[in-house]
XYZ file of C-alpha atoms in Angstrom:
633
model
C 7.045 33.003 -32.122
C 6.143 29.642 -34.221
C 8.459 28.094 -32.923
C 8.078 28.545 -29.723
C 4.097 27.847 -29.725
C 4.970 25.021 -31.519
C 6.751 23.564 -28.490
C 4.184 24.541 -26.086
C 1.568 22.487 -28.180
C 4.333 19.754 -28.263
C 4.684 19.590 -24.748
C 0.588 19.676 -23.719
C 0.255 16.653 -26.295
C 3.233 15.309 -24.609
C 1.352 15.043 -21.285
C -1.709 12.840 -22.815
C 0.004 10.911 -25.127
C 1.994 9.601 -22.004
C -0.993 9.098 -19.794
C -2.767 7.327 -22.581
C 0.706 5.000 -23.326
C 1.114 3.665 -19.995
C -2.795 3.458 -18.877
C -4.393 2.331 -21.756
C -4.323 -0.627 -24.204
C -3.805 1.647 -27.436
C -5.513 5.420 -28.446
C -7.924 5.201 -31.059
C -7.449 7.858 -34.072
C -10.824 9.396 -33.174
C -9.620 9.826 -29.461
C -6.164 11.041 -30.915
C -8.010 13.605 -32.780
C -10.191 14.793 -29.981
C -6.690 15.276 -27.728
C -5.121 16.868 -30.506
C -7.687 19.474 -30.938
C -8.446 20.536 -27.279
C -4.679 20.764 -26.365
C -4.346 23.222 -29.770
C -6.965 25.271 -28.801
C -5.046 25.124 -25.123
C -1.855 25.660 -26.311
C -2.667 29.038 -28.008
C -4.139 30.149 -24.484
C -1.118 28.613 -22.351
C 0.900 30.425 -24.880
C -0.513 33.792 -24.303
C -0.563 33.645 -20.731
C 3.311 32.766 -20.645
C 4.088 35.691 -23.134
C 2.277 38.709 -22.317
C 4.452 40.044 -19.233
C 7.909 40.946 -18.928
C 9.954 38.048 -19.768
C 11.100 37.279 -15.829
C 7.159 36.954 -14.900
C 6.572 35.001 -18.216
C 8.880 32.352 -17.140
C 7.330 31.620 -13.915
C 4.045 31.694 -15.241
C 5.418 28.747 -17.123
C 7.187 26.647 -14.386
C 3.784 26.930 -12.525
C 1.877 25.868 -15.601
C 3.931 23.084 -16.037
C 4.510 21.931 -12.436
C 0.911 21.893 -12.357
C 0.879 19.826 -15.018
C 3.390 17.689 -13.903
C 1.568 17.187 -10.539
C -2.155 17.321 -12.267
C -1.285 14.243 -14.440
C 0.506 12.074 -11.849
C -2.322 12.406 -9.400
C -4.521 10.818 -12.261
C -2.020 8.144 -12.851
C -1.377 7.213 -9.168
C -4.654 7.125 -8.072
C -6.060 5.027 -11.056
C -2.503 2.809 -10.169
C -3.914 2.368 -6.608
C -7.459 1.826 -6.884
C -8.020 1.143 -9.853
C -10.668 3.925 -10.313
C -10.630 7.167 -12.802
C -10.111 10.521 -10.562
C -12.489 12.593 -10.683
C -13.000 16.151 -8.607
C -15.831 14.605 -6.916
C -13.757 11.911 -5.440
C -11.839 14.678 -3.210
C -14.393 14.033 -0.719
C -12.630 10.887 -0.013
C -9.537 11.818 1.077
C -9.404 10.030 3.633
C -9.330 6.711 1.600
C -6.274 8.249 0.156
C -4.976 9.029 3.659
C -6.124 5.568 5.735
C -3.946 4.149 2.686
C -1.214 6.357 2.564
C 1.562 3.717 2.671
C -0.094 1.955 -0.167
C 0.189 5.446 -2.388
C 3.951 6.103 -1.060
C 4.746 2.632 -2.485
C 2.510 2.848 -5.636
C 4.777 6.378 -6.170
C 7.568 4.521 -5.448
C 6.665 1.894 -8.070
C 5.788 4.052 -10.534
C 8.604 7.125 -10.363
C 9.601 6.424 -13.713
C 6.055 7.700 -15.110
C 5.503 10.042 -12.460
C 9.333 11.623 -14.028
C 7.965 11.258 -17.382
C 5.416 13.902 -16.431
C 7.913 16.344 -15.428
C 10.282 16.328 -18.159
C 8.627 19.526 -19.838
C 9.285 21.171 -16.518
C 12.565 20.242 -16.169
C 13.691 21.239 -20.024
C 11.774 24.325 -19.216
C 14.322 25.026 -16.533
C 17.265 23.574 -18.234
C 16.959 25.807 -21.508
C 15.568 28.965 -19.216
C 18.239 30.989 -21.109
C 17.189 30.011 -24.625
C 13.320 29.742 -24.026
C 12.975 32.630 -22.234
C 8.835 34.055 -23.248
C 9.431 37.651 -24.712
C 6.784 39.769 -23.741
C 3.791 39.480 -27.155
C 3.949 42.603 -29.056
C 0.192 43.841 -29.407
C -1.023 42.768 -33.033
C 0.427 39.495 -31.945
C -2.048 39.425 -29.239
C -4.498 40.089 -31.694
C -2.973 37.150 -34.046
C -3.243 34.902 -31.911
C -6.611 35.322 -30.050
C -7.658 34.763 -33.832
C -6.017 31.368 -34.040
C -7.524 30.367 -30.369
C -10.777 31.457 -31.608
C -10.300 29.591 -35.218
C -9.276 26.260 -33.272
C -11.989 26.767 -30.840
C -15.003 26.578 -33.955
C -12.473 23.556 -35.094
C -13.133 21.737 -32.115
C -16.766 22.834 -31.708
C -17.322 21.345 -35.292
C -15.485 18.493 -34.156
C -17.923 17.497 -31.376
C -21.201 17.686 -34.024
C -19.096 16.035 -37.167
C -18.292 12.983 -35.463
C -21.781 11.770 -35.127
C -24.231 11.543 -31.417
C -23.633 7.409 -31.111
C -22.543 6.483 -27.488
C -18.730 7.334 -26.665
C -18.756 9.964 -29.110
C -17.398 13.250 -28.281
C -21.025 14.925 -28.642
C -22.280 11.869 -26.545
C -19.979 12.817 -23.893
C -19.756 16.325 -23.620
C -24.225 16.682 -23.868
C -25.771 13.703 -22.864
C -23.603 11.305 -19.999
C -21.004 12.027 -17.371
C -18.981 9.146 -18.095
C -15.814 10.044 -16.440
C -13.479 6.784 -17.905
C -14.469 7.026 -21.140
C -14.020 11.104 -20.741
C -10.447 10.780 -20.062
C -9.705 8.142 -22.545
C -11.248 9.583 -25.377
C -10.812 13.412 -24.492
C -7.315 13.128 -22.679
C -7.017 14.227 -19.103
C -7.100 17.774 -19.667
C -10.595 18.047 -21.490
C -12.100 15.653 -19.060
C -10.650 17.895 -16.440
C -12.299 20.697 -18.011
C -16.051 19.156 -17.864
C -15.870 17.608 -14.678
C -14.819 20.899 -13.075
C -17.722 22.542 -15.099
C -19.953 19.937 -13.627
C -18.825 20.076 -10.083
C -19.787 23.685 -10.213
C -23.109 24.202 -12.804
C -24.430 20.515 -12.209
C -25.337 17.950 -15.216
C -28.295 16.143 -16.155
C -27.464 12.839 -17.944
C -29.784 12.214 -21.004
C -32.661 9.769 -20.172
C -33.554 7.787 -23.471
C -36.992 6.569 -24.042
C -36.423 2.967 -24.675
C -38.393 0.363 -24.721
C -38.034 -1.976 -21.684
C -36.220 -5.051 -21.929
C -38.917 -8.104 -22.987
C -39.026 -11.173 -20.558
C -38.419 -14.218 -21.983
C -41.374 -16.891 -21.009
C -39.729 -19.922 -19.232
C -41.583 -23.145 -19.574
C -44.050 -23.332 -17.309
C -47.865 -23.877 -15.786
C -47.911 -20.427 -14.496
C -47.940 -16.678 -15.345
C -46.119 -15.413 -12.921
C -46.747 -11.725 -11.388
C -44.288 -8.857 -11.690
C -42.339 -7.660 -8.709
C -44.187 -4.404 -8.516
C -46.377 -2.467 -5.952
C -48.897 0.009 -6.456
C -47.130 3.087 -5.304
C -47.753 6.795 -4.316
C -44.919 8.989 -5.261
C -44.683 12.629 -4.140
C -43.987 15.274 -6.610
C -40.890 17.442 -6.340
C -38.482 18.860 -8.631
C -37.753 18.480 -12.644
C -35.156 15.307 -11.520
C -37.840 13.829 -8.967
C -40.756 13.615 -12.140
C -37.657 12.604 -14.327
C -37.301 9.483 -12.119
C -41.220 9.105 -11.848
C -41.809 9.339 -15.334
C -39.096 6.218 -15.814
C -40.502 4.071 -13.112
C -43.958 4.273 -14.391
C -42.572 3.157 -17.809
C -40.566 0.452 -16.248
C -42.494 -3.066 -16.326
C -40.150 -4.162 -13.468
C -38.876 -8.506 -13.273
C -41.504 -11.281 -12.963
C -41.588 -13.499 -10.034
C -40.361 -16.912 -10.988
C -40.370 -20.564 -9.507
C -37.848 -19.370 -6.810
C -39.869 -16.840 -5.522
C -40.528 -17.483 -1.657
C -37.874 -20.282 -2.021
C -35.894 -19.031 1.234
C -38.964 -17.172 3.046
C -38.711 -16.853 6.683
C -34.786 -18.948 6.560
C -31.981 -16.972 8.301
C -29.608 -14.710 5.554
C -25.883 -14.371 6.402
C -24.777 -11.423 3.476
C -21.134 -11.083 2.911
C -19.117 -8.413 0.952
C -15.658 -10.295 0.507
C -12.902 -8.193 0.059
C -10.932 -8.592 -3.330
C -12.652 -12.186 -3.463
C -12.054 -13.770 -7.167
C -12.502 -16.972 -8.656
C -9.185 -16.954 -9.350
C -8.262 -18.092 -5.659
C -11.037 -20.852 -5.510
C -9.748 -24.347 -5.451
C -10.887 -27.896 -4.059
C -7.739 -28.508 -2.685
C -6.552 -24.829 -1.244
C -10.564 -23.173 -0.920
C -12.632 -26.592 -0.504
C -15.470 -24.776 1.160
C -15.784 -21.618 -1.433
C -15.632 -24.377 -3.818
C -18.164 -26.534 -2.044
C -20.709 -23.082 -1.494
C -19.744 -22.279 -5.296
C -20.972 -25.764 -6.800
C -23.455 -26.764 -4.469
C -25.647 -24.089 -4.405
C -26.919 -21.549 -7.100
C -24.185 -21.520 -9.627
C -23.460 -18.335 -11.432
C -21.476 -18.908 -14.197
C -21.846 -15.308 -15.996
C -21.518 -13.783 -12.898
C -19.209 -10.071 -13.170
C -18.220 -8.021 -10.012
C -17.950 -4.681 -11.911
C -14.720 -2.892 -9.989
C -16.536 0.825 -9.356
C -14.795 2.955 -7.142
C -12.991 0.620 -5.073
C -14.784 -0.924 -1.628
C -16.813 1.915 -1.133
C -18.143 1.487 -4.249
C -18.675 -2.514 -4.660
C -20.324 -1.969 -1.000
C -23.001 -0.019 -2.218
C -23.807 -1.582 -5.287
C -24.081 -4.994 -2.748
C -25.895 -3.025 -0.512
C -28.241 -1.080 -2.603
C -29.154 -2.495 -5.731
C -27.599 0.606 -7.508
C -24.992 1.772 -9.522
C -22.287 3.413 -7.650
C -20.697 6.614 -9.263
C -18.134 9.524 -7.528
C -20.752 12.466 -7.187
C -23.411 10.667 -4.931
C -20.857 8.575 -2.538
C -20.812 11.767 0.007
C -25.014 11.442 -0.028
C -24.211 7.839 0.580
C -21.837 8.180 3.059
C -22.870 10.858 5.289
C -26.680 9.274 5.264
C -28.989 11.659 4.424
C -30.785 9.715 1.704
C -33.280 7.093 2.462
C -32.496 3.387 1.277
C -36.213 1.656 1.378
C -34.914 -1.229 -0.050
C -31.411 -0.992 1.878
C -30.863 -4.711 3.032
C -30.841 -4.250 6.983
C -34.261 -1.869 6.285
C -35.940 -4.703 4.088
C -35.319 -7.721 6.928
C -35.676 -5.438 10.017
C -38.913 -4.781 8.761
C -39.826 -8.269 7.940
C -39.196 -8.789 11.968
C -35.784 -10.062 11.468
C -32.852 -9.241 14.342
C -30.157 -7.519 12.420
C -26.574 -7.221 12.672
C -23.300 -5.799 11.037
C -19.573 -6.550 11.514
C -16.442 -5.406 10.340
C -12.876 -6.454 10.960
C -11.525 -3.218 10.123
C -12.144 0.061 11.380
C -16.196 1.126 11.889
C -15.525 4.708 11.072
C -13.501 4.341 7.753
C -15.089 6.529 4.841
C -18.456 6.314 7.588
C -19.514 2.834 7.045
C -20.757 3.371 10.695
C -23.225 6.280 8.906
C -24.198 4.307 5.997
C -24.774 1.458 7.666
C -26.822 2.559 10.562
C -29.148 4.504 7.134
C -29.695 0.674 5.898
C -30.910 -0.811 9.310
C -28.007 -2.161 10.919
C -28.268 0.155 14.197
C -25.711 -2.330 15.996
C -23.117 -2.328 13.426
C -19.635 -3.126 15.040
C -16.166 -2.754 13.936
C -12.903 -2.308 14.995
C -12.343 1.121 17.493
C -16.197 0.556 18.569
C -16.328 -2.871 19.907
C -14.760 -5.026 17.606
C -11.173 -4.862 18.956
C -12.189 -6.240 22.343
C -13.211 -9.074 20.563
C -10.172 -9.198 17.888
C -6.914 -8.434 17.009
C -7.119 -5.380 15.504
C -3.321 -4.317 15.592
C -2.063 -6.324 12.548
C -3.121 -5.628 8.378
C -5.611 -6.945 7.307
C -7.353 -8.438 10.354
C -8.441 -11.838 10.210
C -11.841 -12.966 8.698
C -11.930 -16.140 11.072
C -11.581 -14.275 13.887
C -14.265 -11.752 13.421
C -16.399 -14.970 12.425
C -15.344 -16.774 15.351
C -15.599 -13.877 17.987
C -19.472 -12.826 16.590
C -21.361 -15.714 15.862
C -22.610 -16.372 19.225
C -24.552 -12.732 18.904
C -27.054 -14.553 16.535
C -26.698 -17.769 15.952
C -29.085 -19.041 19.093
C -31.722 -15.999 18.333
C -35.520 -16.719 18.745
C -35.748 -14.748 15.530
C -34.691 -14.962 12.348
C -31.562 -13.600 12.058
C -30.346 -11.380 8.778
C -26.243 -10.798 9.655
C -24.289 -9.149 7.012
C -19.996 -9.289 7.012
C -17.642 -6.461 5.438
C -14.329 -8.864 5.416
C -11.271 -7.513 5.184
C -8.435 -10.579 4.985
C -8.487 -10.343 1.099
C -6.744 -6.346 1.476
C -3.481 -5.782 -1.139
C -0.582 -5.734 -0.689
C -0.136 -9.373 -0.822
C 3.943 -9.434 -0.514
C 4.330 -11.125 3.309
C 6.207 -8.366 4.498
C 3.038 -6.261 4.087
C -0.251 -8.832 4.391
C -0.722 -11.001 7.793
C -2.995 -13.157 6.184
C 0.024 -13.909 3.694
C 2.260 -14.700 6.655
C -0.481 -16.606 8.310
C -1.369 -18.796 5.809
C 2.179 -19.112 3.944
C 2.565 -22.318 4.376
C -0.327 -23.585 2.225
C 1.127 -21.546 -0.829
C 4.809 -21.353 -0.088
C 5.371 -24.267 -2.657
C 3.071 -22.349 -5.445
C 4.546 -21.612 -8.668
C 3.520 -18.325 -8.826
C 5.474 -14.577 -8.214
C 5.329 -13.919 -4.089
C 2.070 -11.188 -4.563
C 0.069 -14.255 -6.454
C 1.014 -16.959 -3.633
C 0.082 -14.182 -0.998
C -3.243 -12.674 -2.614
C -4.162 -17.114 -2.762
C -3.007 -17.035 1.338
C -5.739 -14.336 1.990
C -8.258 -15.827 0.461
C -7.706 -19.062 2.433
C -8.612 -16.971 5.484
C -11.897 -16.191 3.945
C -12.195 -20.064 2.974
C -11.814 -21.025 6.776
C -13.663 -18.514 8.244
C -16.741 -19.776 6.292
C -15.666 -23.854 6.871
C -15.937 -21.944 11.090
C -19.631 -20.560 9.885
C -20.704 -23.630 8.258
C -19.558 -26.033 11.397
C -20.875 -23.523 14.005
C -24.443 -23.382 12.083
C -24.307 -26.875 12.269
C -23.366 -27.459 15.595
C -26.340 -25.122 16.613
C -28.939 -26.816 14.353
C -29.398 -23.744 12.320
C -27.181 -24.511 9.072
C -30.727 -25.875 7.204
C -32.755 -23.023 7.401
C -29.840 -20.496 7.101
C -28.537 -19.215 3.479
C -25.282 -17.345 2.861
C -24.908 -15.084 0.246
C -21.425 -13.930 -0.781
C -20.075 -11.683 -3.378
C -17.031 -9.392 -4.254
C -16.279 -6.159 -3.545
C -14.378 -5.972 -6.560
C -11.462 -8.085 -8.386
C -8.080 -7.924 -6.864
C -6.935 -5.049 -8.997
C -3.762 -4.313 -6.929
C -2.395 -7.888 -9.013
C -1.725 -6.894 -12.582
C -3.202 -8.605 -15.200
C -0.467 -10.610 -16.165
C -0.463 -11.997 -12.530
C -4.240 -12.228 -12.719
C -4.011 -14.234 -15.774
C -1.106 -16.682 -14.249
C -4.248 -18.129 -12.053
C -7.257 -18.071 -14.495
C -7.995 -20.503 -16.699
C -8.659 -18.427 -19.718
C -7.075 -14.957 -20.800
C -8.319 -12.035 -19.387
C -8.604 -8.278 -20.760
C -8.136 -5.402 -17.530
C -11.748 -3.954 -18.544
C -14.395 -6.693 -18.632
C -13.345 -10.214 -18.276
C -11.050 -9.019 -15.391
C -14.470 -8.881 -12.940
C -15.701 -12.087 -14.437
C -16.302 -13.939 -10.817
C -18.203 -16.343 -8.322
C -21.366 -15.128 -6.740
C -22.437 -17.579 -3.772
C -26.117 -17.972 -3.130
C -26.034 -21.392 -0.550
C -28.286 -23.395 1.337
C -27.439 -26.911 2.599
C -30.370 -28.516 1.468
C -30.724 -27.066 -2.165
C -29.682 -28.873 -5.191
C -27.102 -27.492 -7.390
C -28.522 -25.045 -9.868
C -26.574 -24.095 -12.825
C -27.386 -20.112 -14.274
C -25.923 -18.960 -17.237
C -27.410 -15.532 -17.366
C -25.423 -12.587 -17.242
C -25.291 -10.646 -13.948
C -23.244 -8.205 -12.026
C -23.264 -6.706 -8.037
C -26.353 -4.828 -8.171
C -28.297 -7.656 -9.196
C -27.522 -9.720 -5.604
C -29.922 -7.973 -3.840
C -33.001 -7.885 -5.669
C -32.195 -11.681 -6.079
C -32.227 -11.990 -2.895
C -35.537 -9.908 -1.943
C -37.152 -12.486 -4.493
C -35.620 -15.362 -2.789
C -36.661 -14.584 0.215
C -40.612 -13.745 -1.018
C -40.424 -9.844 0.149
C -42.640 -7.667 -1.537
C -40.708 -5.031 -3.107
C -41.065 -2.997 -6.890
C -38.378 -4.531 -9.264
C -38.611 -0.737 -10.890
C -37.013 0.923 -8.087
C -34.134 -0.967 -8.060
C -31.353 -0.783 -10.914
C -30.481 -4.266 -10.277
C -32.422 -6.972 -11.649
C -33.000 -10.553 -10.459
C -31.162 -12.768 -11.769
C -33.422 -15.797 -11.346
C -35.944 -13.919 -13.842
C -36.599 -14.498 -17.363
C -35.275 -10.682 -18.383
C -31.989 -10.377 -19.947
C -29.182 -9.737 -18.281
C -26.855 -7.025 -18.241
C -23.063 -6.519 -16.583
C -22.240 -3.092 -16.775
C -18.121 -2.137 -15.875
C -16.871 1.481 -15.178
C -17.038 3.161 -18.541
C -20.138 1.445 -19.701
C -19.076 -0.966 -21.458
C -21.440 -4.100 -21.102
C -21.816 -7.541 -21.354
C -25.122 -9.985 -22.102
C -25.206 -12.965 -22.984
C -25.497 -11.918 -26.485
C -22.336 -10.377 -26.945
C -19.356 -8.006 -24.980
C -19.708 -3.920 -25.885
C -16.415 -2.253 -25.640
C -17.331 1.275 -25.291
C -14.083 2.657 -26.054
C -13.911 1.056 -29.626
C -17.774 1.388 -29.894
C -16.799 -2.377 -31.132
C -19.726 -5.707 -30.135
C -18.838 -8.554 -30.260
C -22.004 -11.358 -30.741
C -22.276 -14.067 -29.666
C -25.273 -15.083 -31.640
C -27.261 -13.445 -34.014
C -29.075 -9.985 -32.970
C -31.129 -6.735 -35.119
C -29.977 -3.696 -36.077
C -31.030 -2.375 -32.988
C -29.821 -4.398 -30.401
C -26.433 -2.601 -29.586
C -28.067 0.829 -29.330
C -31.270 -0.357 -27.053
C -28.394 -2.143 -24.998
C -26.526 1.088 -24.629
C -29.970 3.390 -23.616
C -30.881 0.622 -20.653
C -27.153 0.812 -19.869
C -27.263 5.089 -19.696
C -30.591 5.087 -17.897
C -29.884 2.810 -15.066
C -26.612 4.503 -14.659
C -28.056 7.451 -14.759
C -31.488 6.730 -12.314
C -28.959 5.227 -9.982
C -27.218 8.883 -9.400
C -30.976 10.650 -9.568
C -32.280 8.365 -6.972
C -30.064 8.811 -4.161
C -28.856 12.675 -5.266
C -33.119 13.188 -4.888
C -33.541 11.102 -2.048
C -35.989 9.633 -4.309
C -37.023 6.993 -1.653
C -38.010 9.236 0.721
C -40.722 10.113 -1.566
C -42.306 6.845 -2.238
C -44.890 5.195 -0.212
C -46.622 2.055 -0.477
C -50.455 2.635 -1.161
């Protein structure tokens, strides 16, 4: 009987430490420990199940617990393969991301078989030895003997959780106080953070707010004192979440206006979300208008587009202000939660004319829902309008055609006009065979030193670069290029290019978790001068930038995002909350910082609470409908 739980605790290791060897970097021993002692305390249950009927029954019991397995683990693997995202149950509800990019899975399978095989090997030994490692039905007392040892390993692993301290990315951290689902799997192994994020999919979880104190503004030189971003507001009560929220925001001191408040008041705003865009790609002589926009207007040169759950995700963090996470993007997309400060709201109500395009189709994951929530109630897209206007027949569709075909809609409008762009040229795979922008554009790259995927990925991004050098010549040829700014940022990195491929086109060496989403973030007006910023920022910071560029009145608290023209620090937070500022990088898996300068004691922990709570307020906020709630006195 040892023996044979022996090899059933063997082969449940076997499944995480494979995971773990070809997704991660390396295992830490404190995350080896914590796999080690959920998958004993599994392995005595797994072993009981597959012993206590009559030896015929036993053994299916165990194909089925190990196909599942088999099939449970590769699902992880894929989908973190293709979109660069931890699964998570909640994430079922988009499906149809998974389905609109089926081809892209098939070949990702394809790619990786050999792991995907890997996963199945205790299967197939299972049915290769069937004969010799046939289960014998338990005899009673060994029943008894071995409920003992579940129960013994189960105080073991309970003891586990409080011994190893309450600091963020600790076990106790994770399991009582923050759903962070990629630091979950990587520190608990897949089948533990399987276990909690079914529990919470069912019972619900509360994230632990910490009472921190807010982040101080540092005083720029200057004459004046300027006046927080903040409104006197009148906020309905509701339930124990709702005053959760409240309580924050009234501690919250919110960003101070600065000497670019107002800068771009009453100027037209063209907003674009650029698929897979990366500084990587930019280039005087292949990109000379990114690089022009880059330089010439705000430069951002600690700028991060945190990859969090794929488009979707990066689109709402643009959008919004907020942090995107799994559990709240069917609230998001389905549009039953207000968005006050959603961008087409916030300029609609300033009197602007508002519009929405993109090349792909309008009804993908709902972006026609969404969108029409956050005041773009003549959003167009392919398959309602856009594809009498476009080709939409080939992958990806072209940026400078969807430029081309809807400038006229706005560009001679008596009002100011506020026009946001979802491209879609940048889209993997980059390989010609499978990208039309590749094929289109081949013959600026074909002469590139780089692997086919690189040269392609550069070839989409060239479409992007002449569909803005068409906005820029059109604005000019109307007279409204002046008064207009553009704002562009990334979805999120090109993640479908390894690193090593990544690296072959940046200038320094990046690591897959942090400096992988170090990018460009336009903010460009033709009559600025260049302006150099060196503060830390990420996605969710564009828009309240933005709101204080433009002078709207808006409360800095409600938003998650901070401007980055402020004197507050600045904070880029990635996927499993690790952070950068421009004191030093936070590796949450390691628990490691690295400074940059000198900081207290308590720098790294006050770091980590701001990081937890805005994480957290983000998923309150639109789970409450918090906004909804919130008037203006």
């Amino acid at each position: 009987m040892g023996k044979k739980f022996g090899i059933t605790f063997l082969s449940l290791l076997y499944f995480d430490l494979i995971y773990g060897l070809f997704t991660f970097d390396s295992y830490l021993r404190g995350s080896i420990i914590n796999v080690v002692l959920f998958d004993l305390m599994i392995s005595f249950l797994v072993f009981l199940i597959t012993t206590l009927k009559k030896p015929k029954v036993n053994k299916i019991i165990a194909y089925v617990i190990y196909g599942f397995l088999g099939f449970w683990y590769s699902l992880y693997y894929v989908f973190y393969k293709v979109f660069a995202t931890p699964f998570s149950l909640s994430l079922f509800e988009e499906t149809d991301q998974v389905l609109e990019f089926g081809k892209n899975v098939i070949l990702s399978i394809l790619t990786n078989l050999h792991v995907i095989i890997l996963f199945f090997i205790p299967l197939i030994l299972l049915i290769i030895f069937r004969k010799h490692k046939c289960r014998i039905r338990m005899r009673k007392k060994n029943v008894i003997a071995y409920l003992c040892l579940f129960l013994i390993s189960l105080v073991v692993f309970i003891l586990n959780i409080f011994l190893q301290g309450k600091d963020v990315g600790n076990i106790y951290n994770l399991y009582f106080e923050t759903n962070n689902v990629a630091l979950n799997i990587e520190r608990l192994g897949v089948m533990d953070a399987t276990w909690l994020d079914l529990y919470r999919t069912i019972f619900g979880f509360e994230e632990k707010i910490i009472d921190t104190p807010a982040l101080e503004e540092e005083e720029a030189d200057s004459l004046f004192d300027y006046d927080y971003n903040k409104l006197d507001l009148d906020i309905s009560s509701g339930n124990a979440n709702v005053e959760k929220i409240t309580k924050f925001i009234n501690k919250e001191t919110g960003s101070k206006q600065n000497k670019y408040t107002g800068m771009f008041k009453d100027m037209n705003l063209i907003y674009i979300v650029a698929e897979s865009f990366s500084e990587i790609a930019v280039s005087q002589e292949l990109t000379p208008t990114l690089y022009k926009m880059i330089h010439e207007g705000f430069d951002f040169t600690n700028y991060y587009s945190s990859n969090n759950l794929s488009t979707i995700g990066g689109e709402f963090q643009a959008l919004t202000g907020l942090y995107a996470d799994g559990s709240i993007l069917s609230t998001w997309r389905k549009g039953s939660s207000k968005f006050m400060y959603g961008l087409g709201n916030v300029f609609k109500n300033l009197g602007y004319k508002t519009y929405a395009y993109h090349n792909n189709s309008a009804y993908f994951q709902d972006r026609n829902v969404y969108l029409k929530n956050l005041g773009f109630t003549n959003f167009k897209g392919c398959y309602n309008g856009m594809e009498k206007l476009i080709n939409c027949n080939i992958w990806p569709q072209s940026d400078v055609e969807m430029v081309n075909a809807t400038v006229k809609d706005y560009i001679n409008s008596d009002k100011p006009f506020m026009t946001y762009y979802m491209t879609v040229s940048g889209h993997f795979y980059y390989e010609k065979s499978e990208n039309s922008m590749a094929r289109k554009n081949w013959k600026y790259v074909k002469n590139l030193d780089y692997p086919e995927s690189v040269k392609g990925y550069i070839a989409t991004q060239i479409e992007l670069d002449k569909a803005l050098e068409s906005l820029l010549k059109k604005l000019e040829e109307a007279n409204k290029l002046d008064n207009t700014v553009i704002v562009l940022l990334a979805d999120h990195y090109p993640y479908n290019l390894s690193i090593n491929d990544i690296n072959k086109l940046s200038t320094y060496k990046r690591d897959s978790l942090i400096e992988v989403n170090s990018n460009n973030l336009i903010i460009y007006n033709s009559r600025m001068k260049s302006t150099k910023v060196d503060k830390v920022a990420m996605s969710i910071d564009v828009l309240p930038t933005v709101l204080n560029l433009f002078g709207v009145k808006y409360d800095s608290r409600l938003i998650m995002g901070k401007d980055i023209l402020s004197p507050s620090e600045g904070i880029a937070i990635f996927k499993d909350k690790s952070w950068v500022t421009n004191k030093g990088t936070y590796k949450a898996s390691s628990g490691k910082f690295t400074s940059k300068e000198e900081v207290d004691d308590k720098y790294v922990s006050s770091i980590n609470s701001i990081v937890n709570n805005r994480v957290a307020m983000s998923k309150l906020i639109v789970a409450n409908n918090y906004y909804n709630k919130v008037k203006v006195k």
